[in-house]
GROMACS .gro file of C-alpha atoms in nm:
model
  226
    1MET     CA    1  -0.127  -1.778  -1.621
    2GLU     CA    2   0.024  -1.716  -1.966
    3ILE     CA    3   0.287  -1.442  -1.977
    4SER     CA    4   0.087  -1.241  -2.232
    5THR     CA    5  -0.224  -1.258  -2.012
    6LEU     CA    6  -0.018  -1.167  -1.707
    7ALA     CA    7   0.133  -0.871  -1.893
    8THR     CA    8  -0.215  -0.747  -1.985
    9TYR     CA    9  -0.332  -0.778  -1.626
   10HIS     CA   10  -0.029  -0.598  -1.486
   11CYS     CA   11  -0.062  -0.323  -1.746
   12LEU     CA   12  -0.428  -0.268  -1.660
   13ALA     CA   13  -0.351  -0.270  -1.287
   14PHE     CA   14  -0.075  -0.012  -1.341
   15VAL     CA   15  -0.308   0.212  -1.541
   16TRP     CA   16  -0.577   0.177  -1.273
   17TYR     CA   17  -0.348   0.273  -0.985
   18PHE     CA   18  -0.194   0.556  -1.185
   19PHE     CA   19  -0.544   0.688  -1.254
   20VAL     CA   20  -0.651   0.660  -0.889
   21ALA     CA   21  -0.331   0.828  -0.766
   22TYR     CA   22  -0.375   1.103  -1.024
   23SER     CA   23  -0.737   1.151  -0.918
   24ILE     CA   24  -0.662   1.193  -0.548
   25MET     CA   25  -0.368   1.422  -0.616
   26HIS     CA   26  -0.586   1.648  -0.827
   27VAL     CA   27  -0.874   1.695  -0.588
   28ARG     CA   28  -0.981   2.055  -0.642
   29THR     CA   29  -0.799   2.264  -0.381
   30GLU     CA   30  -1.085   2.509  -0.334
   31GLU     CA   31  -1.308   2.222  -0.222
   32ARG     CA   32  -1.074   2.085   0.041
   33PRO     CA   33  -1.176   2.125   0.406
   34SER     CA   34  -0.934   2.347   0.596
   35GLU     CA   35  -0.829   2.070   0.837
   36VAL     CA   36  -0.694   1.839   0.568
   37PHE     CA   37  -0.422   1.858   0.302
   38LEU     CA   38  -0.218   2.112   0.497
   39TYR     CA   39   0.154   2.060   0.566
   40GLY     CA   40   0.283   1.764   0.365
   41GLY     CA   41  -0.019   1.760   0.137
   42GLN     CA   42  -0.151   1.416   0.048
   43TRP     CA   43   0.198   1.273   0.102
   44LYS     CA   44   0.136   1.240   0.475
   45TYR     CA   45  -0.139   0.981   0.426
   46LEU     CA   46  -0.042   0.616   0.413
   47THR     CA   47  -0.333   0.553   0.177
   48VAL     CA   48  -0.190   0.788  -0.088
   49LEU     CA   49   0.163   0.658  -0.044
   50ASN     CA   50   0.024   0.308  -0.093
   51LEU     CA   51  -0.138   0.408  -0.422
   52VAL     CA   52   0.199   0.525  -0.553
   53LEU     CA   53   0.362   0.208  -0.419
   54GLN     CA   54   0.109  -0.011  -0.600
   55ALA     CA   55   0.151   0.184  -0.925
   56VAL     CA   56   0.529   0.137  -0.905
   57PHE     CA   57   0.492  -0.233  -0.826
   58TYR     CA   58   0.257  -0.303  -1.117
   59GLY     CA   59   0.476  -0.096  -1.347
   60VAL     CA   60   0.778  -0.308  -1.252
   61SER     CA   61   0.568  -0.624  -1.292
   62PHE     CA   62   0.460  -0.519  -1.640
   63LEU     CA   63   0.821  -0.448  -1.734
   64ALA     CA   64   0.922  -0.795  -1.613
   65ASP     CA   65   0.646  -0.952  -1.823
   66VAL     CA   66   0.752  -0.761  -2.134
   67LEU     CA   67   1.116  -0.864  -2.088
   68ARG     CA   68   1.008  -1.227  -2.061
   69LEU     CA   69   0.796  -1.196  -2.375
   70ILE     CA   70   1.084  -1.059  -2.579
   71LYS     CA   71   1.322  -1.319  -2.432
   72GLU     CA   72   1.548  -1.070  -2.254
   73LEU     CA   73   1.587  -1.321  -1.974
   74ARG     CA   74   1.901  -1.176  -1.816
   75CYS     CA   75   1.737  -0.838  -1.764
   76ALA     CA   76   1.408  -1.004  -1.673
   77LYS     CA   77   1.573  -1.198  -1.390
   78CYS     CA   78   1.695  -0.877  -1.226
   79VAL     CA   79   1.359  -0.702  -1.269
   80ILE     CA   80   1.170  -1.006  -1.136
   81SER     CA   81   1.389  -1.008  -0.824
   82SER     CA   82   1.303  -0.641  -0.765
   83ARG     CA   83   0.935  -0.713  -0.832
   84ASP     CA   84   0.924  -0.998  -0.583
   85LEU     CA   85   1.103  -0.802  -0.312
   86LEU     CA   86   0.872  -0.505  -0.365
   87PHE     CA   87   0.561  -0.722  -0.346
   88SER     CA   88   0.661  -0.937  -0.050
   89VAL     CA   89   0.802  -0.663   0.171
   90LEU     CA   90   0.575  -0.370   0.084
   91ALA     CA   91   0.298  -0.407  -0.175
   92PHE     CA   92   0.107  -0.693  -0.010
   93PRO     CA   93   0.145  -0.609   0.362
   94VAL     CA   94   0.090  -0.234   0.318
   95SER     CA   95  -0.219  -0.265   0.098
   96THR     CA   96  -0.367  -0.525   0.334
   97PHE     CA   97  -0.292  -0.304   0.635
   98VAL     CA   98  -0.441   0.004   0.469
   99SER     CA   99  -0.766  -0.171   0.379
  100ILE     CA  100  -0.829  -0.365   0.700
  101SER     CA  101  -0.717  -0.096   0.946
  102PHE     CA  102  -0.909   0.178   0.762
  103TRP     CA  103  -1.242  -0.005   0.753
  104THR     CA  104  -1.203  -0.130   1.109
  105LEU     CA  105  -1.152   0.222   1.241
  106TYR     CA  106  -1.410   0.366   1.001
  107THR     CA  107  -1.671   0.124   1.135
  108TYR     CA  108  -1.580   0.209   1.494
  109ASN     CA  109  -1.571   0.588   1.449
  110ARG     CA  110  -1.510   0.734   1.105
  111GLU     CA  111  -1.413   1.074   1.245
  112LEU     CA  112  -1.091   0.917   1.373
  113VAL     CA  113  -0.961   0.841   1.022
  114TYR     CA  114  -1.194   0.984   0.757
  115PRO     CA  115  -1.398   1.284   0.877
  116LYS     CA  116  -1.744   1.325   0.727
  117SER     CA  117  -1.631   1.656   0.574
  118LEU     CA  118  -1.431   1.452   0.321
  119ASP     CA  119  -1.751   1.312   0.169
  120GLY     CA  120  -1.802   1.638  -0.016
  121VAL     CA  121  -1.445   1.634  -0.148
  122ILE     CA  122  -1.360   1.273  -0.229
  123PRO     CA  123  -1.620   1.077  -0.431
  124LEU     CA  124  -1.742   0.745  -0.293
  125TRP     CA  125  -1.584   0.550  -0.579
  126LEU     CA  126  -1.245   0.707  -0.504
  127ASN     CA  127  -1.275   0.621  -0.136
  128HIS     CA  128  -1.335   0.256  -0.224
  129ALA     CA  129  -1.060   0.263  -0.487
  130MET     CA  130  -0.814   0.375  -0.221
  131HIS     CA  131  -0.931   0.164   0.072
  132THR     CA  132  -1.128  -0.135  -0.058
  133VAL     CA  133  -1.007  -0.242  -0.402
  134VAL     CA  134  -0.643  -0.254  -0.288
  135LEU     CA  135  -0.706  -0.572  -0.087
  136PRO     CA  136  -0.854  -0.796  -0.361
  137PHE     CA  137  -0.585  -0.668  -0.600
  138ALA     CA  138  -0.318  -0.784  -0.353
  139VAL     CA  139  -0.477  -1.128  -0.314
  140LEU     CA  140  -0.528  -1.163  -0.690
  141GLU     CA  141  -0.160  -1.093  -0.746
  142ILE     CA  142  -0.068  -1.390  -0.528
  143LEU     CA  143  -0.311  -1.608  -0.721
  144ALA     CA  144  -0.180  -1.485  -1.056
  145THR     CA  145   0.191  -1.550  -1.018
  146PRO     CA  146   0.442  -1.688  -0.765
  147HIS     CA  147   0.672  -1.451  -0.581
  148ARG     CA  148   1.006  -1.524  -0.422
  149TYR     CA  149   1.019  -1.412  -0.062
  150PRO     CA  150   1.346  -1.308   0.102
  151ALA     CA  151   1.467  -1.469   0.424
  152LYS     CA  152   1.209  -1.383   0.690
  153LYS     CA  153   1.452  -1.182   0.902
  154LYS     CA  154   1.557  -0.972   0.603
  155GLY     CA  155   1.198  -0.916   0.492
  156LEU     CA  156   1.076  -0.810   0.835
  157ILE     CA  157   1.375  -0.580   0.890
  158LEU     CA  158   1.310  -0.404   0.558
  159LEU     CA  159   0.938  -0.371   0.631
  160GLY     CA  160   1.009  -0.247   0.984
  161PHE     CA  161   1.254   0.011   0.851
  162VAL     CA  162   0.999   0.151   0.606
  163ALA     CA  163   0.734   0.157   0.881
  164PHE     CA  164   0.980   0.341   1.107
  165LEU     CA  165   1.042   0.602   0.836
  166TYR     CA  166   0.668   0.663   0.801
  167ILE     CA  167   0.627   0.699   1.179
  168CYS     CA  168   0.912   0.951   1.180
  169TRP     CA  169   0.735   1.141   0.899
  170VAL     CA  170   0.412   1.150   1.101
  171LEU     CA  171   0.593   1.273   1.413
  172TRP     CA  172   0.781   1.535   1.211
  173ILE     CA  173   0.456   1.672   1.070
  174TYR     CA  174   0.315   1.696   1.424
  175SER     CA  175   0.628   1.876   1.548
  176VAL     CA  176   0.594   2.134   1.269
  177THR     CA  177   0.217   2.187   1.263
  178GLY     CA  178   0.094   2.075   1.605
  179GLU     CA  179  -0.168   1.864   1.422
  180TRP     CA  180  -0.179   1.488   1.386
  181VAL     CA  181  -0.208   1.328   1.043
  182TYR     CA  182  -0.502   1.126   1.175
  183PRO     CA  183  -0.736   1.257   1.451
  184LEU     CA  184  -0.705   0.915   1.617
  185PHE     CA  185  -0.353   0.993   1.736
  186ALA     CA  186  -0.473   1.288   1.946
  187LEU     CA  187  -0.653   1.045   2.177
  188PHE     CA  188  -0.331   0.885   2.302
  189SER     CA  189  -0.075   0.983   2.561
  190PRO     CA  190   0.288   0.957   2.445
  191ALA     CA  191   0.312   0.608   2.597
  192GLY     CA  192  -0.022   0.511   2.447
  193LEU     CA  193   0.085   0.635   2.106
  194ALA     CA  194   0.408   0.436   2.127
  195ALA     CA  195   0.204   0.127   2.215
  196PHE     CA  196  -0.032   0.197   1.923
  197PHE     CA  197   0.258   0.224   1.679
  198ALA     CA  198   0.411  -0.097   1.819
  199GLY     CA  199   0.077  -0.275   1.782
  200SER     CA  200   0.037  -0.150   1.426
  201LEU     CA  201   0.386  -0.276   1.347
  202ALA     CA  202   0.295  -0.617   1.486
  203VAL     CA  203  -0.019  -0.622   1.269
  204ILE     CA  204   0.164  -0.532   0.949
  205PHE     CA  205   0.426  -0.798   1.030
  206SER     CA  206   0.143  -1.050   1.058
  207PHE     CA  207   0.021  -0.945   0.711
  208TYR     CA  208   0.371  -1.004   0.576
  209ASN     CA  209   0.366  -1.355   0.723
  210PHE     CA  210   0.015  -1.413   0.589
  211GLY     CA  211   0.122  -1.317   0.237
  212GLU     CA  212   0.420  -1.552   0.260
  213PHE     CA  213   0.190  -1.830   0.385
  214LEU     CA  214  -0.056  -1.781   0.097
  215ASN     CA  215   0.225  -1.778  -0.155
  216ARG     CA  216   0.363  -2.103  -0.015
  217MET     CA  217   0.025  -2.275  -0.001
  218ILE     CA  218  -0.059  -2.184  -0.361
  219TRP     CA  219   0.277  -2.218  -0.533
  220GLY     CA  220   0.483  -2.443  -0.308
  221GLN     CA  221   0.800  -2.405  -0.107
  222SER     CA  222   1.039  -2.429  -0.401
  223LYS     CA  223   0.879  -2.136  -0.581
  224PHE     CA  224   0.966  -1.865  -0.332
  225CYS     CA  225   1.290  -1.946  -0.159
  226PHE     CA  226   1.610  -1.788  -0.291
   0.00000   0.00000   0.00000
């Protein structure tokens, strides 16, 4: 894809995610059900954190494209390295995890992740913007441009560390409020919850490996190794 076309795409994607993040953060407070948006606000939901993550990623990607267009190659190289690390370690695996895990649990029992009371607060289009559109955007990014992946051990350690921080945030919120971020967690014993978190970590690791595999199949081995 031509750099100018890529820059346009990344700019539009950034604007889209900024708009979606802005929309969810400005849901009218008087319309919110009492059981949601309490301690931690929207910042306790992985879906919302992912929206901000995607906006940051596409903003960095757009900056890299602009630097390449104006021939600031030294600066562009540094920004591209940050872009690739952000995409490989976080943007692709997290967006894939958010979309697939949400719709799997929603299909099984929506009350575990997205209570029906939210239908009157969050419009249908916004629900799909947060949980559906993120997946094709992630795949399209791989198709649009090659990304350099770090050494697998380094990538998985970084992803695991971020996942650990989010789990700590979830547990902290429970210790303060006595309420789980997602009703699903209340179904587990402490051992069961630990097993669920471990299983989720294994799943998101598999999405990291899947993204690396797709990148290699489309762009070749030489394109993504440091």
